[in-house]
mmCIF file of C-alpha atoms in Angstrom:
data_model
loop_
_atom_site.group_PDB
_atom_site.id
_atom_site.type_symbol
_atom_site.label_atom_id
_atom_site.label_comp_id
_atom_site.label_asym_id
_atom_site.label_seq_id
_atom_site.Cartn_x
_atom_site.Cartn_y
_atom_site.Cartn_z
ATOM 1 C CA ASP A 1 -26.349 -39.940 -23.810
ATOM 2 C CA LEU A 2 -26.398 -37.911 -26.542
ATOM 3 C CA LEU A 3 -22.817 -36.904 -25.729
ATOM 4 C CA LYS A 4 -21.873 -40.385 -26.438
ATOM 5 C CA TRP A 5 -24.430 -40.679 -29.414
ATOM 6 C CA CYS A 6 -22.165 -36.917 -31.037
ATOM 7 C CA GLN A 7 -18.811 -38.781 -30.486
ATOM 8 C CA ARG A 8 -19.958 -41.834 -32.278
ATOM 9 C CA ILE A 9 -21.050 -39.879 -35.075
ATOM 10 C CA MET A 10 -17.571 -37.140 -35.226
ATOM 11 C CA ASP A 11 -15.740 -40.897 -34.824
ATOM 12 C CA GLN A 12 -17.368 -41.961 -38.090
ATOM 13 C CA GLY A 13 -17.210 -39.013 -39.945
ATOM 14 C CA THR A 14 -13.459 -38.668 -38.854
ATOM 15 C CA ARG A 15 -13.231 -42.437 -40.374
ATOM 16 C CA ILE A 16 -14.627 -41.529 -43.659
ATOM 17 C CA TYR A 17 -12.873 -38.452 -44.195
ATOM 18 C CA GLY A 18 -9.704 -40.503 -43.052
ATOM 19 C CA LEU A 19 -10.509 -42.362 -46.424
ATOM 20 C CA THR A 20 -9.961 -39.419 -48.615
ATOM 21 C CA LEU A 21 -6.701 -38.635 -47.075
ATOM 22 C CA SER A 22 -3.351 -40.593 -47.897
ATOM 23 C CA ASP A 23 -1.540 -42.362 -44.944
ATOM 24 C CA SER A 24 1.140 -39.552 -44.270
ATOM 25 C CA GLN A 25 -1.891 -36.930 -43.798
ATOM 26 C CA LEU A 26 -4.109 -39.711 -41.539
ATOM 27 C CA LYS A 27 -0.888 -39.922 -39.258
ATOM 28 C CA HIS A 28 -0.354 -36.080 -39.137
ATOM 29 C CA ILE A 29 -3.763 -35.772 -38.238
ATOM 30 C CA TYR A 30 -3.839 -38.314 -35.380
ATOM 31 C CA GLN A 31 -0.823 -37.262 -34.212
ATOM 32 C CA GLU A 32 -1.994 -33.672 -33.327
#
């Protein structure tokens, strides 16, 4: 399913992007 594939790529991208952020910034992003 293309939608699931896109969601998986976005989720991986979010994790990789999250690694470059501090814990406080990461929490702020996930709260929104």
